[in-house]
Amino acid sequence: MAPSILCIRTGLVSLLAAVSKVVAQSVPGGTLFVGGGVPGSGSYTLVDDYEPSIFFNKFNFYNSYDPTYGHVQYVSKDVAVTNGYVQTSSSSVIIKPDTTNAWPNGGPGRPSVRIVSDNTYTHGLFLLDLTHMPHGCGTWPAYWLVGPNWPSNGEIDIIEGVNTNVANSISLHSSPGCSIGGAGQSGIFETSNCDSNANGNSGCGTLTNVTVTPYTYGTGLNNIQGGVYATEWTSNWVKTWFFPRGQIPSSITNGAPDVSQFGLPLANQQAQGNYQCTIDNHFANQSVVINIDFCGAWAGQVYGYNSACPQSSSASSLDR
Ligand SMILES: *[C@@H]1O[C@H](CO)[C@@H](O)[C@H](O)[C@H]1NC(C)=O
């Protein structure tokens, strides 16, 4: 993969008391996560702020084996801090893998980071201001939500992709009995059955349409310094939007996100027509997870079909 980092810029915009922070900070983005409003009302109150200075205090560093079989060693917080895999500045945090060493096939895998939020959520509006993300052969970064006793409490994948993809994959994974329609979204609807037992756990997903939304993932996102991902989870739907840098709604930058002004989402995941899903029966108490995986069950499986992989030696590649 190309040496690349996942860089999250969290704004300090607060609905509550942090007016001085709003004035002081130069970041155009919003708070990382806002939740607790009346579901679907379009009006939200800040309940949880993931601003940079406290960001890593709000996550557990998962450092056991990778359940998705990646060529990766997830490290503890101590190791991540010591080696600079996580970094904090006044306006942003950085999450990255080891980008300097070769980790040959058959060995222990590339040191990387997988963090899981202490706080768990049912419903809410989740905002992520992202400036840069990993891309390139072998990479498999993800920003997602997941509940305990998977798949009983579900999984909401907001940013996910592999290798040199330029489209983002947004999907739900659930216990049996949840399927969604694909109307009312700009993304390309792929599958309706969210049951993790169906279709090899591909979930019910949408791929962003790079013709209409070219900046949602990989090099497209990085070329414009990213933007804001917004995901609204209510009893009735899970909707995800992406606002490119420079087109972030003022309600977000002002700290009072108004979902009714967000327009057509990338993905509109809800029961429609013959596709039925009682969201609250399948999705609850979810943590936020951010991880950077390599190869494994997705990136590795399709690596051989990607003509761009392995990368040429001129690409300063660590694809080995
Ligand atoms: C992507 O969007 C373009 C422009 O609206 C449309 O012509 C095309 O059919 C879409 N692609 C798919 C696979 O739906």
CSV table of C-alpha atoms and ligand atoms in Angstrom, one decimal:
chain,number,residue,atom,x,y,z
A,1,MET,CA,0.0,0.0,0.0
A,2,ALA,CA,1.0,3.5,-0.4
A,3,PRO,CA,2.3,5.0,2.8
A,4,SER,CA,-0.8,6.8,3.9
A,5,ILE,CA,-2.4,8.0,7.0
A,6,LEU,CA,-5.9,8.4,8.3
A,7,CYS,CA,-6.2,11.9,9.5
A,8,ILE,CA,-9.2,13.0,11.3
A,9,ARG,CA,-9.8,16.6,11.9
A,10,THR,CA,-12.3,17.2,14.5
A,11,GLY,CA,-13.9,20.6,14.9
A,12,LEU,CA,-14.6,22.1,18.3
A,13,VAL,CA,-18.0,23.5,17.4
A,14,SER,CA,-20.2,23.0,20.3
A,15,LEU,CA,-23.9,23.7,20.7
A,16,LEU,CA,-23.5,24.2,24.3
A,17,ALA,CA,-20.9,26.3,26.0
A,18,ALA,CA,-17.7,26.2,24.0
A,19,VAL,CA,-18.2,29.5,22.2
A,20,SER,CA,-14.7,30.6,22.7
A,21,LYS,CA,-13.5,27.3,21.1
A,22,VAL,CA,-15.7,28.0,18.1
A,23,VAL,CA,-14.1,31.4,17.7
A,24,ALA,CA,-10.6,30.1,18.4
A,25,GLN,CA,-10.6,27.2,16.0
A,26,SER,CA,-9.9,27.5,12.3
A,27,VAL,CA,-11.3,24.1,11.4
A,28,PRO,CA,-14.3,24.3,9.1
A,29,GLY,CA,-15.7,21.0,10.3
A,30,GLY,CA,-18.2,20.2,13.0
A,31,THR,CA,-18.0,18.2,16.1
A,32,LEU,CA,-17.3,14.5,15.6
A,33,PHE,CA,-20.4,13.1,17.0
A,34,VAL,CA,-23.7,14.7,17.8
A,35,GLY,CA,-26.6,12.7,19.0
A,36,GLY,CA,-29.6,12.5,21.3
A,37,GLY,CA,-32.0,14.6,19.3
A,38,VAL,CA,-35.5,13.6,18.6
A,39,PRO,CA,-35.0,10.9,16.0
A,40,GLY,CA,-35.7,12.2,12.5
A,41,SER,CA,-36.7,15.7,13.7
A,42,GLY,CA,-33.7,17.2,12.0
A,43,SER,CA,-32.8,18.9,15.3
A,44,TYR,CA,-30.0,17.7,17.4
A,45,THR,CA,-28.2,18.6,20.6
A,46,LEU,CA,-24.6,17.8,21.2
A,47,VAL,CA,-24.1,14.9,23.6
A,48,ASP,CA,-20.6,13.8,22.9
A,49,ASP,CA,-17.7,15.8,21.7
A,50,TYR,CA,-14.6,14.0,20.3
A,51,GLU,CA,-12.4,17.1,20.0
A,52,PRO,CA,-8.7,16.3,19.5
A,53,SER,CA,-7.4,16.8,23.1
A,54,ILE,CA,-9.7,14.1,24.5
A,55,PHE,CA,-10.2,12.0,21.3
A,56,PHE,CA,-8.0,9.1,22.2
A,57,ASN,CA,-9.2,9.0,25.8
A,58,LYS,CA,-12.6,8.1,24.5
A,59,PHE,CA,-11.5,4.9,22.7
A,60,ASN,CA,-10.1,1.5,23.6
A,61,PHE,CA,-7.3,0.3,21.6
A,62,TYR,CA,-8.1,-3.2,20.4
A,63,ASN,CA,-4.9,-5.2,20.2
A,64,SER,CA,-5.9,-8.8,19.7
A,65,TYR,CA,-6.0,-10.8,16.5
A,66,ASP,CA,-7.9,-9.4,13.5
A,67,PRO,CA,-11.2,-11.1,13.1
A,68,THR,CA,-11.1,-10.3,9.4
A,69,TYR,CA,-7.8,-12.1,8.9
A,70,GLY,CA,-5.8,-9.1,7.8
A,71,HIS,CA,-2.0,-8.9,7.5
A,72,VAL,CA,-2.0,-6.6,10.5
A,73,GLN,CA,-1.0,-6.4,14.2
A,74,TYR,CA,-3.3,-4.1,16.1
A,75,VAL,CA,-1.3,-2.4,18.8
A,76,SER,CA,-1.9,-1.2,22.3
A,77,LYS,CA,-2.3,2.5,23.0
A,78,ASP,CA,1.2,2.6,24.5
A,79,VAL,CA,2.8,1.2,21.4
A,80,ALA,CA,0.6,3.4,19.1
A,81,VAL,CA,1.7,6.6,21.0
A,82,THR,CA,5.3,5.6,21.3
A,83,ASN,CA,5.6,4.9,17.6
A,84,GLY,CA,3.5,7.8,16.4
A,85,TYR,CA,0.7,5.7,15.0
A,86,VAL,CA,-1.6,8.1,16.8
A,87,GLN,CA,-0.9,11.8,17.1
A,88,THR,CA,-2.8,14.7,18.5
A,89,SER,CA,-2.6,18.4,17.6
A,90,SER,CA,-4.8,21.3,18.6
A,91,SER,CA,-7.0,20.9,15.5
A,92,SER,CA,-6.7,17.2,14.5
A,93,VAL,CA,-5.8,13.7,15.3
A,94,ILE,CA,-3.8,11.3,13.2
A,95,ILE,CA,-4.3,7.5,13.0
A,96,LYS,CA,-1.9,5.6,10.9
A,97,PRO,CA,-0.1,2.3,10.6
A,98,ASP,CA,3.6,1.7,10.5
A,99,THR,CA,4.6,3.4,7.2
A,100,THR,CA,8.4,2.8,7.2
A,101,ASN,CA,9.0,-0.9,7.4
A,102,ALA,CA,8.4,-3.9,5.2
A,103,TRP,CA,6.3,-6.7,6.7
A,104,PRO,CA,6.6,-9.6,4.4
A,105,ASN,CA,3.9,-12.1,3.6
A,106,GLY,CA,3.9,-14.9,6.2
A,107,GLY,CA,5.2,-12.7,8.9
A,108,PRO,CA,3.2,-11.0,11.7
A,109,GLY,CA,1.6,-8.3,9.6
A,110,ARG,CA,1.9,-4.5,9.6
A,111,PRO,CA,1.4,-2.7,13.0
A,112,SER,CA,-1.7,-0.7,12.9
A,113,VAL,CA,-4.6,0.8,14.9
A,114,ARG,CA,-8.1,-0.3,15.7
A,115,ILE,CA,-10.0,1.8,18.2
A,116,VAL,CA,-13.4,1.2,19.7
A,117,SER,CA,-15.3,4.0,21.5
A,118,ASP,CA,-16.1,3.5,25.2
A,119,ASN,CA,-19.4,5.2,24.8
A,120,THR,CA,-22.1,3.4,22.9
A,121,TYR,CA,-25.1,4.8,21.0
A,122,THR,CA,-28.6,4.0,19.9
A,123,HIS,CA,-29.8,6.6,17.4
A,124,GLY,CA,-28.1,10.0,16.8
A,125,LEU,CA,-26.4,12.1,14.2
A,126,PHE,CA,-22.7,11.2,13.8
A,127,LEU,CA,-20.4,13.7,12.3
A,128,LEU,CA,-16.9,13.0,11.2
A,129,ASP,CA,-14.6,15.6,9.6
A,130,LEU,CA,-11.9,13.7,7.7
A,131,THR,CA,-9.1,15.3,5.8
A,132,HIS,CA,-7.2,12.2,4.6
A,133,MET,CA,-7.5,8.5,4.5
A,134,PRO,CA,-5.4,5.5,3.5
A,135,HIS,CA,-5.6,4.2,-0.1
A,136,GLY,CA,-3.7,2.0,-2.4
A,137,CYS,CA,-3.0,-1.7,-2.8
A,138,GLY,CA,-3.6,-3.8,0.3
A,139,THR,CA,-5.4,-1.1,2.3
A,140,TRP,CA,-8.7,-1.6,4.0
A,141,PRO,CA,-9.6,1.3,6.2
A,142,ALA,CA,-13.0,1.6,7.9
A,143,TYR,CA,-15.1,4.0,10.0
A,144,TRP,CA,-18.1,2.1,11.4
A,145,LEU,CA,-20.4,1.4,14.3
A,146,VAL,CA,-21.0,-2.0,15.9
A,147,GLY,CA,-23.0,-3.4,18.8
A,148,PRO,CA,-22.3,-6.2,21.2
A,149,ASN,CA,-22.9,-9.8,20.4
A,150,TRP,CA,-22.5,-9.4,16.7
A,151,PRO,CA,-24.7,-9.6,14.7
A,152,SER,CA,-27.5,-9.2,17.3
A,153,ASN,CA,-27.0,-5.5,17.7
A,154,GLY,CA,-25.9,-4.8,14.2
A,155,GLU,CA,-23.2,-3.1,12.3
A,156,ILE,CA,-23.3,0.2,10.4
A,157,ASP,CA,-20.4,0.6,8.0
A,158,ILE,CA,-20.1,4.3,7.0
A,159,ILE,CA,-16.7,4.5,5.3
A,160,GLU,CA,-15.2,1.3,3.9
A,161,GLY,CA,-13.2,0.3,0.9
A,162,VAL,CA,-10.2,-1.5,-0.3
A,163,ASN,CA,-7.1,-1.2,-2.5
A,164,THR,CA,-7.3,1.5,-5.1
A,165,ASN,CA,-11.1,1.9,-4.9
A,166,VAL,CA,-12.5,5.4,-5.4
A,167,ALA,CA,-16.1,4.6,-4.4
A,168,ASN,CA,-17.1,4.3,-0.8
A,169,SER,CA,-19.1,1.2,0.4
A,170,ILE,CA,-21.8,2.0,2.9
A,171,SER,CA,-23.6,-1.1,4.4
A,172,LEU,CA,-25.5,-2.6,7.2
A,173,HIS,CA,-25.0,-6.1,8.7
A,174,SER,CA,-27.7,-7.5,10.9
A,175,SER,CA,-29.4,-10.6,12.4
A,176,PRO,CA,-31.9,-12.3,10.1
A,177,GLY,CA,-35.1,-10.4,9.2
A,178,CYS,CA,-33.9,-7.0,8.0
A,179,SER,CA,-33.8,-6.0,4.4
A,180,ILE,CA,-33.9,-2.5,2.9
A,181,GLY,CA,-35.0,-0.8,-0.3
A,182,GLY,CA,-32.7,1.4,-2.3
A,183,ALA,CA,-34.8,4.4,-3.2
A,184,GLY,CA,-34.1,8.0,-2.2
A,185,GLN,CA,-30.3,8.0,-2.5
A,186,SER,CA,-27.5,9.0,-4.9
A,187,GLY,CA,-25.5,5.9,-4.4
A,188,ILE,CA,-25.7,2.7,-6.4
A,189,PHE,CA,-27.8,0.2,-4.5
A,190,GLU,CA,-26.3,-3.2,-4.4
A,191,THR,CA,-28.1,-5.6,-2.0
A,192,SER,CA,-31.2,-5.5,0.1
A,193,ASN,CA,-30.7,-8.4,2.6
A,194,CYS,CA,-28.8,-7.2,5.7
A,195,ASP,CA,-28.6,-10.6,7.3
A,196,SER,CA,-25.0,-11.4,8.0
A,197,ASN,CA,-25.7,-15.1,7.2
A,198,ALA,CA,-26.8,-14.2,3.7
A,199,ASN,CA,-24.5,-13.6,0.6
A,200,GLY,CA,-21.3,-14.4,2.5
A,201,ASN,CA,-21.9,-11.5,5.0
A,202,SER,CA,-21.8,-8.9,2.2
A,203,GLY,CA,-24.5,-7.0,4.1
A,204,CYS,CA,-27.0,-4.6,2.5
A,205,GLY,CA,-25.0,-2.0,0.8
A,206,THR,CA,-24.6,0.9,-1.4
A,207,LEU,CA,-21.6,1.9,-3.4
A,208,THR,CA,-21.2,5.7,-4.0
A,209,ASN,CA,-21.6,6.7,-7.6
A,210,VAL,CA,-18.3,8.5,-8.5
A,211,THR,CA,-19.9,10.3,-11.4
A,212,VAL,CA,-22.1,12.2,-9.1
A,213,THR,CA,-20.1,12.1,-5.8
A,214,PRO,CA,-16.4,11.8,-6.8
A,215,TYR,CA,-14.9,12.7,-3.4
A,216,THR,CA,-16.2,10.1,-1.0
A,217,TYR,CA,-13.3,7.7,-0.7
A,218,GLY,CA,-9.5,7.3,-1.4
A,219,THR,CA,-7.7,9.6,-3.7
A,220,GLY,CA,-10.9,11.5,-4.5
A,221,LEU,CA,-11.4,12.4,-0.9
A,222,ASN,CA,-7.7,13.1,-0.3
A,223,ASN,CA,-7.4,15.4,-3.3
A,224,ILE,CA,-9.9,17.9,-1.8
A,225,GLN,CA,-8.7,17.5,1.9
A,226,GLY,CA,-11.8,15.4,2.6
A,227,GLY,CA,-14.9,16.8,4.1
A,228,VAL,CA,-17.7,15.8,6.6
A,229,TYR,CA,-19.5,12.5,6.8
A,230,ALA,CA,-22.9,12.7,8.5
A,231,THR,CA,-24.9,9.6,9.5
A,232,GLU,CA,-28.4,9.9,10.9
A,233,TRP,CA,-29.6,6.8,12.7
A,234,THR,CA,-33.3,6.8,13.8
A,235,SER,CA,-35.9,4.2,14.5
A,236,ASN,CA,-36.8,4.5,10.8
A,237,TRP,CA,-33.6,4.8,8.9
A,238,VAL,CA,-29.9,5.1,8.6
A,239,LYS,CA,-28.9,7.8,6.2
A,240,THR,CA,-25.4,8.9,5.3
A,241,TRP,CA,-24.2,12.0,3.6
A,242,PHE,CA,-20.8,13.3,2.5
A,243,PHE,CA,-20.1,17.0,2.2
A,244,PRO,CA,-16.8,17.8,0.4
A,245,ARG,CA,-14.5,20.4,1.9
A,246,GLY,CA,-15.9,23.8,0.8
A,247,GLN,CA,-19.5,22.5,0.6
A,248,ILE,CA,-20.0,21.7,4.3
A,249,PRO,CA,-23.4,23.0,5.3
A,250,SER,CA,-23.3,26.1,7.5
A,251,SER,CA,-25.6,24.4,10.1
A,252,ILE,CA,-22.8,21.9,10.7
A,253,THR,CA,-20.0,24.5,10.9
A,254,ASN,CA,-22.2,26.6,13.2
A,255,GLY,CA,-22.7,23.7,15.5
A,256,ALA,CA,-26.5,23.3,14.9
A,257,PRO,CA,-26.8,20.6,12.3
A,258,ASP,CA,-30.0,20.8,10.4
A,259,VAL,CA,-30.6,17.5,8.7
A,260,SER,CA,-33.6,18.8,6.8
A,261,GLN,CA,-31.2,20.9,4.7
A,262,PHE,CA,-28.8,18.1,3.9
A,263,GLY,CA,-30.4,17.0,0.6
A,264,LEU,CA,-30.2,13.6,-1.0
A,265,PRO,CA,-28.1,11.1,1.0
A,266,LEU,CA,-25.4,8.8,-0.4
A,267,ALA,CA,-27.3,6.0,1.2
A,268,ASN,CA,-30.9,5.8,2.5
A,269,GLN,CA,-31.1,2.5,4.4
A,270,GLN,CA,-34.7,1.7,5.5
A,271,ALA,CA,-37.7,-0.5,5.0
A,272,GLN,CA,-39.3,0.2,1.7
A,273,GLY,CA,-42.0,-1.7,-0.2
A,274,ASN,CA,-41.5,-5.4,0.2
A,275,TYR,CA,-38.2,-4.9,2.0
A,276,GLN,CA,-38.9,-4.8,5.8
A,277,CYS,CA,-36.7,-3.9,8.7
A,278,THR,CA,-37.6,-2.8,12.1
A,279,ILE,CA,-34.4,-0.9,12.7
A,280,ASP,CA,-34.6,-0.9,16.5
A,281,ASN,CA,-34.9,-4.7,16.6
A,282,HIS,CA,-31.5,-5.0,14.8
A,283,PHE,CA,-29.3,-2.0,15.7
A,284,ALA,CA,-28.5,-0.8,19.2
A,285,ASN,CA,-25.8,0.1,21.7
A,286,GLN,CA,-23.1,0.6,19.1
A,287,SER,CA,-19.6,1.7,19.6
A,288,VAL,CA,-17.7,3.8,17.0
A,289,VAL,CA,-14.8,1.9,15.5
A,290,ILE,CA,-12.0,3.2,13.3
A,291,ASN,CA,-9.4,0.8,12.0
A,292,ILE,CA,-6.8,0.4,9.2
A,293,ASP,CA,-6.6,-3.2,8.0
A,294,PHE,CA,-4.5,-4.7,5.3
A,295,CYS,CA,-5.4,-7.5,2.9
A,296,GLY,CA,-7.5,-10.0,4.8
A,297,ALA,CA,-11.1,-11.0,4.1
A,298,TRP,CA,-11.8,-8.2,1.7
A,299,ALA,CA,-8.8,-6.3,0.4
A,300,GLY,CA,-6.8,-9.6,0.2
A,301,GLN,CA,-9.6,-11.5,-1.5
A,302,VAL,CA,-9.9,-9.0,-4.4
A,303,TYR,CA,-6.3,-7.9,-4.6
A,304,GLY,CA,-5.5,-10.3,-7.4
A,305,TYR,CA,-8.4,-8.9,-9.5
A,306,ASN,CA,-7.1,-5.3,-9.3
A,307,SER,CA,-4.9,-4.5,-12.3
A,308,ALA,CA,-3.3,-1.7,-10.3
A,309,CYS,CA,-1.9,-4.1,-7.7
A,310,PRO,CA,0.8,-4.6,-6.8
A,311,GLN,CA,1.8,-1.1,-7.2
A,312,SER,CA,4.8,-0.3,-9.4
A,313,SER,CA,8.1,0.1,-7.7
A,314,SER,CA,8.1,3.8,-8.7
A,315,ALA,CA,5.1,4.5,-6.4
A,316,SER,CA,7.2,4.5,-3.2
A,317,SER,CA,5.3,1.5,-2.3
A,318,LEU,CA,5.4,-0.5,0.8
A,319,ASP,CA,3.3,-3.2,-0.9
A,320,ARG,CA,5.3,-6.0,0.4
B,1,LIG,C1,-24.1,7.2,-11.8
B,1,LIG,O1,-24.7,8.5,-12.0
B,1,LIG,C2,-24.7,8.9,-13.4
B,1,LIG,C3,-25.1,10.3,-13.5
B,1,LIG,O2,-26.4,10.5,-12.8
B,1,LIG,C4,-25.7,8.0,-14.1
B,1,LIG,O3,-25.8,8.3,-15.5
B,1,LIG,C5,-25.3,6.5,-13.9
B,1,LIG,O4,-26.2,5.7,-14.5
B,1,LIG,C6,-25.1,6.2,-12.5
B,1,LIG,N1,-24.4,4.9,-12.4
B,1,LIG,C7,-25.1,3.8,-11.9
B,1,LIG,C8,-24.4,2.5,-12.0
B,1,LIG,O5,-26.2,3.9,-11.5
